PDB file of C-alpha atoms in Angstrom:
ATOM      1  CA  GLY A 246     100.708  15.016 -55.534  1.00  0.00           C
ATOM      2  CA  GLN A 247     103.454  12.162 -57.398  1.00  0.00           C
ATOM      3  CA  GLN A 248     106.796  13.944 -58.498  1.00  0.00           C
ATOM      4  CA  VAL A 249     109.076  12.548 -60.747  1.00  0.00           C
ATOM      5  CA  MET A 250     112.261  13.946 -59.903  1.00  0.00           C
ATOM      6  CA  GLN A 251     115.472  13.470 -62.126  1.00  0.00           C
ATOM      7  CA  ILE A 252     119.165  14.170 -61.765  1.00  0.00           C
ATOM      8  CA  PRO A 253     121.660  16.168 -63.035  1.00  0.00           C
ATOM      9  CA  GLN A 254     119.884  19.146 -64.532  1.00  0.00           C
ATOM     10  CA  TYR A 255     121.694  19.703 -67.111  1.00  0.00           C
ATOM     11  CA  GLN A 256     125.148  17.866 -68.041  1.00  0.00           C
ATOM     12  CA  HIS A 257     127.990  19.564 -70.642  1.00  0.00           C
ATOM     13  CA  VAL A 258     130.111  15.757 -71.673  1.00  0.00           C
ATOM     14  CA  GLN A 259     132.693  15.596 -73.508  1.00  0.00           C
ATOM     15  CA  GLU A 260     131.776  13.207 -76.885  1.00  0.00           C
ATOM     16  CA  GLY A 261     133.060   9.858 -76.197  1.00  0.00           C
ATOM     17  CA  GLU A 262     132.949  10.413 -72.278  1.00  0.00           C
ATOM     18  CA  ASP A 263     129.696   8.496 -70.070  1.00  0.00           C
ATOM     19  CA  PHE A 264     127.045   9.863 -69.284  1.00  0.00           C
ATOM     20  CA  THR A 265     124.046   8.927 -66.366  1.00  0.00           C
ATOM     21  CA  THR A 266     120.754  10.062 -65.690  1.00  0.00           C
ATOM     22  CA  TYR A 267     118.570   9.600 -62.704  1.00  0.00           C
ATOM     23  CA  CYS A 268     115.061   9.527 -62.091  1.00  0.00           C
ATOM     24  CA  ASN A 269     113.200   9.316 -58.837  1.00  0.00           C
ATOM     25  CA  SER A 270     109.508   8.723 -58.478  1.00  0.00           C
ATOM     26  CA  SER A 271     108.217  10.160 -55.011  1.00  0.00           C
ATOM     27  CA  THR A 272     105.420   6.669 -55.553  1.00  0.00           C
ATOM     28  CA  THR A 273     105.110   4.204 -57.215  1.00  0.00           C
ATOM     29  CA  LEU A 274     105.199   3.212 -60.784  1.00  0.00           C
ATOM     30  CA  SER A 275     102.966   1.071 -62.619  1.00  0.00           C
ATOM     31  CA  ASN A 276     106.314   1.377 -65.378  1.00  0.00           C
ATOM     32  CA  ILE A 277     108.048   3.894 -66.156  1.00  0.00           C
ATOM     33  CA  GLN A 278     109.136   5.750 -69.967  1.00  0.00           C
ATOM     34  CA  TRP A 279     111.921   7.298 -71.531  1.00  0.00           C
ATOM     35  CA  TYR A 280     111.785   9.817 -73.968  1.00  0.00           C
ATOM     36  CA  LYS A 281     114.201  12.392 -76.092  1.00  0.00           C
ATOM     37  CA  GLN A 282     113.800  15.714 -76.845  1.00  0.00           C
ATOM     38  CA  ARG A 283     116.191  17.508 -79.708  1.00  0.00           C
ATOM     39  CA  PRO A 284     115.801  21.548 -78.611  1.00  0.00           C
ATOM     40  CA  GLY A 285     113.691  22.379 -80.740  1.00  0.00           C
ATOM     41  CA  GLY A 286     111.677  19.044 -80.851  1.00  0.00           C
ATOM     42  CA  HIS A 287     109.248  17.233 -79.714  1.00  0.00           C
ATOM     43  CA  PRO A 288     109.352  14.416 -77.491  1.00  0.00           C
ATOM     44  CA  VAL A 289     110.265  11.041 -78.966  1.00  0.00           C
ATOM     45  CA  PHE A 290     109.215   7.638 -77.266  1.00  0.00           C
ATOM     46  CA  LEU A 291     112.397   5.635 -76.446  1.00  0.00           C
ATOM     47  CA  ILE A 292     111.566   2.602 -74.631  1.00  0.00           C
ATOM     48  CA  GLN A 293     109.419   1.668 -72.056  1.00  0.00           C
ATOM     49  CA  LEU A 294     110.805  -1.021 -68.690  1.00  0.00           C
ATOM     50  CA  VAL A 295     107.782  -2.865 -66.825  1.00  0.00           C
ATOM     51  CA  LYS A 296     109.157  -5.352 -63.987  1.00  0.00           C
ATOM     52  CA  SER A 297     111.032  -4.636 -61.062  1.00  0.00           C
ATOM     53  CA  GLY A 298     114.483  -4.707 -61.782  1.00  0.00           C
ATOM     54  CA  GLU A 299     114.382  -4.472 -65.514  1.00  0.00           C
ATOM     55  CA  VAL A 300     117.554  -3.935 -67.662  1.00  0.00           C
ATOM     56  CA  LYS A 301     117.261  -3.517 -71.022  1.00  0.00           C
ATOM     57  CA  LYS A 302     119.810  -1.685 -73.625  1.00  0.00           C
ATOM     58  CA  GLN A 303     119.256   0.330 -76.833  1.00  0.00           C
ATOM     59  CA  LYS A 304     122.733   0.394 -78.504  1.00  0.00           C
ATOM     60  CA  ARG A 305     124.954   2.742 -76.477  1.00  0.00           C
ATOM     61  CA  LEU A 306     122.041   3.242 -74.164  1.00  0.00           C
ATOM     62  CA  THR A 307     121.142   1.614 -71.092  1.00  0.00           C
ATOM     63  CA  PHE A 308     118.323   1.813 -69.375  1.00  0.00           C
ATOM     64  CA  GLN A 309     116.650  -0.307 -65.366  1.00  0.00           C
ATOM     65  CA  PHE A 310     113.633   0.147 -63.832  1.00  0.00           C
ATOM     66  CA  GLY A 311     114.730  -0.039 -59.504  1.00  0.00           C
ATOM     67  CA  GLU A 312     113.947  -3.211 -57.689  1.00  0.00           C
ATOM     68  CA  ALA A 313     111.169  -1.012 -55.888  1.00  0.00           C
ATOM     69  CA  LYS A 314     110.010   0.543 -59.112  1.00  0.00           C
ATOM     70  CA  LYS A 315     110.224   3.784 -58.172  1.00  0.00           C
ATOM     71  CA  ASN A 316     113.762   4.711 -59.089  1.00  0.00           C
ATOM     72  CA  SER A 317     115.474   4.214 -63.103  1.00  0.00           C
ATOM     73  CA  SER A 318     118.378   5.063 -64.710  1.00  0.00           C
ATOM     74  CA  LEU A 319     119.782   5.910 -68.267  1.00  0.00           C
ATOM     75  CA  HIS A 320     123.210   5.439 -69.457  1.00  0.00           C
ATOM     76  CA  ILE A 321     124.787   5.892 -72.772  1.00  0.00           C
ATOM     77  CA  THR A 322     128.033   4.996 -73.473  1.00  0.00           C
ATOM     78  CA  ALA A 323     130.550   6.284 -75.126  1.00  0.00           C
ATOM     79  CA  THR A 324     127.758   9.452 -76.416  1.00  0.00           C
ATOM     80  CA  GLN A 325     128.098  11.225 -79.943  1.00  0.00           C
ATOM     81  CA  THR A 326     126.915  14.780 -80.625  1.00  0.00           C
ATOM     82  CA  THR A 327     123.723  12.689 -82.429  1.00  0.00           C
ATOM     83  CA  ASP A 328     123.259  12.043 -78.325  1.00  0.00           C
ATOM     84  CA  VAL A 329     122.499  16.216 -77.391  1.00  0.00           C
ATOM     85  CA  GLY A 330     119.795  16.742 -76.078  1.00  0.00           C
ATOM     86  CA  THR A 331     116.791  16.821 -73.589  1.00  0.00           C
ATOM     87  CA  TYR A 332     116.393  13.204 -72.059  1.00  0.00           C
ATOM     88  CA  PHE A 333     112.828  12.711 -69.651  1.00  0.00           C
ATOM     89  CA  CYS A 334     111.159   9.086 -67.995  1.00  0.00           C
ATOM     90  CA  ALA A 335     107.271   9.740 -67.241  1.00  0.00           C
ATOM     91  CA  GLY A 336     105.707   7.791 -65.445  1.00  0.00           C
ATOM     92  CA  LEU A 337     102.494   6.095 -65.593  1.00  0.00           C
ATOM     93  CA  ARG A 338     100.261   4.936 -63.251  1.00  0.00           C
ATOM     94  CA  ASN A 339      96.703   3.758 -63.230  1.00  0.00           C
ATOM     95  CA  THR A 340      94.869   6.044 -61.691  1.00  0.00           C
ATOM     96  CA  GLY A 341      91.667   4.972 -63.287  1.00  0.00           C
ATOM     97  CA  PHE A 342      92.736   6.108 -66.565  1.00  0.00           C
ATOM     98  CA  GLN A 343      96.090   5.635 -67.102  1.00  0.00           C
ATOM     99  CA  LYS A 344      98.315   8.709 -66.577  1.00  0.00           C
ATOM    100  CA  LEU A 345     102.423   9.798 -67.149  1.00  0.00           C
ATOM    101  CA  VAL A 346     104.180  11.669 -65.362  1.00  0.00           C
ATOM    102  CA  PHE A 347     107.011  13.306 -66.549  1.00  0.00           C
ATOM    103  CA  GLY A 348     110.595  14.102 -64.941  1.00  0.00           C
ATOM    104  CA  THR A 349     112.347  17.391 -64.574  1.00  0.00           C
ATOM    105  CA  GLY A 350     114.507  15.940 -67.617  1.00  0.00           C
ATOM    106  CA  THR A 351     118.472  16.049 -67.558  1.00  0.00           C
ATOM    107  CA  ARG A 352     119.598  18.878 -70.809  1.00  0.00           C
ATOM    108  CA  LEU A 353     122.367  16.526 -72.461  1.00  0.00           C
ATOM    109  CA  LEU A 354     124.914  18.717 -74.611  1.00  0.00           C
ATOM    110  CA  VAL A 355     128.014  16.207 -76.211  1.00  0.00           C
ATOM    111  CA  SER A 356     130.734  18.336 -77.499  1.00  0.00           C
ATOM    112  CA  PRO A 357     132.433  17.769 -80.318  1.00  0.00           C
TER     113      PRO A 357
ATOM    114  CA  GLU B 299     108.614  11.146 -88.157  1.00  0.00           C
ATOM    115  CA  THR B 300     104.468  10.438 -86.013  1.00  0.00           C
ATOM    116  CA  GLY B 301     101.622  10.632 -87.905  1.00  0.00           C
ATOM    117  CA  VAL B 302     100.671  12.866 -85.339  1.00  0.00           C
ATOM    118  CA  THR B 303      99.961  16.264 -86.458  1.00  0.00           C
ATOM    119  CA  GLN B 304      99.056  19.638 -84.935  1.00  0.00           C
ATOM    120  CA  SER B 305      97.845  23.462 -86.588  1.00  0.00           C
ATOM    121  CA  PRO B 306      98.625  26.174 -86.043  1.00  0.00           C
ATOM    122  CA  THR B 307     102.943  25.935 -85.840  1.00  0.00           C
ATOM    123  CA  HIS B 308     102.571  29.224 -83.988  1.00  0.00           C
ATOM    124  CA  LEU B 309     100.101  31.704 -81.977  1.00  0.00           C
ATOM    125  CA  ILE B 310      99.841  34.596 -80.184  1.00  0.00           C
ATOM    126  CA  LYS B 311      97.658  35.956 -78.428  1.00  0.00           C
ATOM    127  CA  THR B 312      96.389  38.487 -76.506  1.00  0.00           C
ATOM    128  CA  ARG B 313      96.186  38.056 -72.689  1.00  0.00           C
ATOM    129  CA  GLY B 314      92.050  37.650 -72.397  1.00  0.00           C
ATOM    130  CA  GLN B 315      91.274  35.963 -75.137  1.00  0.00           C
ATOM    131  CA  GLN B 316      90.350  32.577 -76.280  1.00  0.00           C
ATOM    132  CA  VAL B 317      92.453  29.775 -78.422  1.00  0.00           C
ATOM    133  CA  THR B 318      91.679  26.090 -80.048  1.00  0.00           C
ATOM    134  CA  LEU B 319      94.552  24.612 -80.578  1.00  0.00           C
ATOM    135  CA  ARG B 320      93.849  20.808 -83.016  1.00  0.00           C
ATOM    136  CA  CYS B 321      95.801  17.530 -83.176  1.00  0.00           C
ATOM    137  CA  SER B 322      95.465  14.690 -85.675  1.00  0.00           C
ATOM    138  CA  SER B 323      96.242  11.433 -84.354  1.00  0.00           C
ATOM    139  CA  GLN B 324      98.139   9.009 -86.495  1.00  0.00           C
ATOM    140  CA  SER B 325      96.936   6.638 -87.958  1.00  0.00           C
ATOM    141  CA  GLY B 326      95.142   3.177 -85.758  1.00  0.00           C
ATOM    142  CA  HIS B 327      95.234   4.863 -81.900  1.00  0.00           C
ATOM    143  CA  ASN B 328      91.348   5.747 -80.640  1.00  0.00           C
ATOM    144  CA  THR B 329      93.286   8.489 -77.492  1.00  0.00           C
ATOM    145  CA  VAL B 330      94.444  11.474 -77.265  1.00  0.00           C
ATOM    146  CA  SER B 331      96.438  13.185 -73.898  1.00  0.00           C
ATOM    147  CA  TRP B 332      97.325  16.397 -74.618  1.00  0.00           C
ATOM    148  CA  TYR B 333     100.326  18.349 -72.291  1.00  0.00           C
ATOM    149  CA  GLN B 334     101.087  21.827 -71.927  1.00  0.00           C
ATOM    150  CA  GLN B 335     105.671  22.115 -71.620  1.00  0.00           C
ATOM    151  CA  ALA B 336     106.715  25.454 -70.437  1.00  0.00           C
ATOM    152  CA  LEU B 337     109.902  26.322 -71.254  1.00  0.00           C
ATOM    153  CA  GLY B 338     112.822  24.508 -69.676  1.00  0.00           C
ATOM    154  CA  GLN B 339     110.022  22.124 -67.775  1.00  0.00           C
ATOM    155  CA  GLY B 340     108.783  18.836 -68.424  1.00  0.00           C
ATOM    156  CA  PRO B 341     105.348  17.776 -69.797  1.00  0.00           C
ATOM    157  CA  GLN B 342     102.862  18.590 -67.890  1.00  0.00           C
ATOM    158  CA  PHE B 343      99.133  15.982 -68.240  1.00  0.00           C
ATOM    159  CA  ILE B 344      96.535  18.959 -68.939  1.00  0.00           C
ATOM    160  CA  PHE B 345      93.628  16.207 -69.667  1.00  0.00           C
ATOM    161  CA  GLN B 346      93.825  13.148 -72.020  1.00  0.00           C
ATOM    162  CA  TYR B 347      90.127  11.903 -74.266  1.00  0.00           C
ATOM    163  CA  TYR B 348      89.228   8.049 -75.035  1.00  0.00           C
ATOM    164  CA  ARG B 349      86.152   7.830 -77.091  1.00  0.00           C
ATOM    165  CA  GLU B 350      85.002  11.180 -77.038  1.00  0.00           C
ATOM    166  CA  GLU B 351      84.911  11.471 -73.624  1.00  0.00           C
ATOM    167  CA  GLU B 352      86.940  12.632 -71.512  1.00  0.00           C
ATOM    168  CA  ASN B 353      89.171  10.063 -69.637  1.00  0.00           C
ATOM    169  CA  GLY B 354      90.862  12.239 -67.523  1.00  0.00           C
ATOM    170  CA  ARG B 355      92.918  15.176 -66.130  1.00  0.00           C
ATOM    171  CA  GLY B 356      95.986  16.942 -64.555  1.00  0.00           C
ATOM    172  CA  ASN B 357      95.946  20.097 -62.533  1.00  0.00           C
ATOM    173  CA  PHE B 358      94.490  22.596 -64.602  1.00  0.00           C
ATOM    174  CA  PRO B 359      92.011  24.914 -64.778  1.00  0.00           C
ATOM    175  CA  PRO B 360      88.092  24.405 -66.266  1.00  0.00           C
ATOM    176  CA  ARG B 361      88.670  27.402 -68.417  1.00  0.00           C
ATOM    177  CA  PHE B 362      91.227  23.870 -69.978  1.00  0.00           C
ATOM    178  CA  SER B 363      88.995  22.189 -71.906  1.00  0.00           C
ATOM    179  CA  GLY B 364      88.659  19.995 -74.753  1.00  0.00           C
ATOM    180  CA  LEU B 365      86.532  18.017 -77.329  1.00  0.00           C
ATOM    181  CA  GLN B 366      87.729  14.340 -79.202  1.00  0.00           C
ATOM    182  CA  PHE B 367      85.908  14.030 -82.589  1.00  0.00           C
ATOM    183  CA  PRO B 368      84.241  10.145 -84.447  1.00  0.00           C
ATOM    184  CA  ASN B 369      88.111   9.611 -86.633  1.00  0.00           C
ATOM    185  CA  TYR B 370      89.146  10.467 -83.285  1.00  0.00           C
ATOM    186  CA  SER B 371      91.155  14.137 -83.804  1.00  0.00           C
ATOM    187  CA  SER B 372      91.010  16.549 -81.076  1.00  0.00           C
ATOM    188  CA  GLU B 373      90.952  20.213 -79.766  1.00  0.00           C
ATOM    189  CA  LEU B 374      91.962  21.876 -77.168  1.00  0.00           C
ATOM    190  CA  ASN B 375      90.585  25.119 -76.204  1.00  0.00           C
ATOM    191  CA  VAL B 376      91.121  27.589 -73.128  1.00  0.00           C
ATOM    192  CA  ASN B 377      89.529  30.467 -72.283  1.00  0.00           C
ATOM    193  CA  ALA B 378      90.203  33.685 -70.832  1.00  0.00           C
ATOM    194  CA  LEU B 379      94.214  33.553 -71.809  1.00  0.00           C
ATOM    195  CA  GLU B 380      96.727  34.121 -69.067  1.00  0.00           C
ATOM    196  CA  LEU B 381     100.295  35.096 -69.785  1.00  0.00           C
ATOM    197  CA  ASP B 382     101.186  31.984 -67.869  1.00  0.00           C
ATOM    198  CA  ASP B 383      99.528  29.843 -70.368  1.00  0.00           C
ATOM    199  CA  SER B 384     102.177  30.925 -72.740  1.00  0.00           C
ATOM    200  CA  ALA B 385     104.461  27.944 -73.598  1.00  0.00           C
ATOM    201  CA  LEU B 386     103.903  24.467 -76.360  1.00  0.00           C
ATOM    202  CA  TYR B 387     101.397  22.444 -76.183  1.00  0.00           C
ATOM    203  CA  LEU B 388     101.691  18.903 -77.232  1.00  0.00           C
ATOM    204  CA  CYS B 389      99.340  16.042 -77.706  1.00  0.00           C
ATOM    205  CA  ALA B 390      99.579  12.789 -77.848  1.00  0.00           C
ATOM    206  CA  SER B 391      97.869   9.347 -79.412  1.00  0.00           C
ATOM    207  CA  SER B 392      98.522   6.229 -77.846  1.00  0.00           C
ATOM    208  CA  SER B 393      95.830   3.119 -77.983  1.00  0.00           C
ATOM    209  CA  MET B 394      94.850   1.834 -75.191  1.00  0.00           C
ATOM    210  CA  GLY B 395      94.717  -1.060 -74.108  1.00  0.00           C
ATOM    211  CA  GLN B 396      98.028  -1.319 -75.945  1.00  0.00           C
ATOM    212  CA  ALA B 397     100.545  -3.259 -73.945  1.00  0.00           C
ATOM    213  CA  ALA B 398     103.158  -0.770 -74.163  1.00  0.00           C
ATOM    214  CA  TYR B 399     101.465   2.246 -74.230  1.00  0.00           C
ATOM    215  CA  GLU B 400     104.280   4.225 -75.292  1.00  0.00           C
ATOM    216  CA  GLN B 401     102.676   7.667 -76.774  1.00  0.00           C
ATOM    217  CA  TYR B 402     103.618   9.446 -79.969  1.00  0.00           C
ATOM    218  CA  PHE B 403     104.656  12.555 -79.793  1.00  0.00           C
ATOM    219  CA  GLY B 404     103.447  15.603 -82.074  1.00  0.00           C
ATOM    220  CA  PRO B 405     105.080  18.446 -82.880  1.00  0.00           C
ATOM    221  CA  GLY B 406     103.512  20.869 -81.428  1.00  0.00           C
ATOM    222  CA  THR B 407     101.905  24.565 -80.686  1.00  0.00           C
ATOM    223  CA  ARG B 408     103.616  27.566 -79.249  1.00  0.00           C
ATOM    224  CA  LEU B 409     101.671  29.449 -77.855  1.00  0.00           C
ATOM    225  CA  THR B 410     102.816  32.826 -76.694  1.00  0.00           C
ATOM    226  CA  VAL B 411     100.182  35.095 -74.918  1.00  0.00           C
ATOM    227  CA  THR B 412     100.938  38.789 -74.401  1.00  0.00           C
TER     228      THR B 412
END
């Protein structure tokens, strides 16, 4: 079946450093979404990318969708302690119904 | 916060028992998806309900079943509980046909099977 892998599994940075998580799918995706889950919380939708090669920015966050629509990345510039959490990519596949396949997640810890 | 609610918040059951989890979708949403999230892992798709019918299913056995009601709320039923069923169960509501198809997650139900 479809697999969506993320690297790294875990990253610990000092506040102010940059952070990047990479997402790779074994199959082509209709689109890709990114979610953030705070410790003890539930996933919260961040953004959706649809077009091949698409780049979107949200303040310090930059999201990219690969040309082949099989990979994506999330880059955070100048991390803050509020960025702590696990970041999941989720690929949307249209297989007769819309199914989200979540990646393995990258846990980010930011020290002040 | 999303308008998606789930009950109960926490639940402890014994192996072999049955459990029912409930989800109220966000106003205006007609689709509910259920996910199982084991500790330290990403959510795994269980199934999706649209217009009161199962619209798609992940790799979960038949002892995982569900319902969707006319008001779009939903239930997840798990029979013959196993220890590995211990997880956070998340429901997410969305609107079928909406271009963005973003999913709004509820706070989850933490199920512990002993």
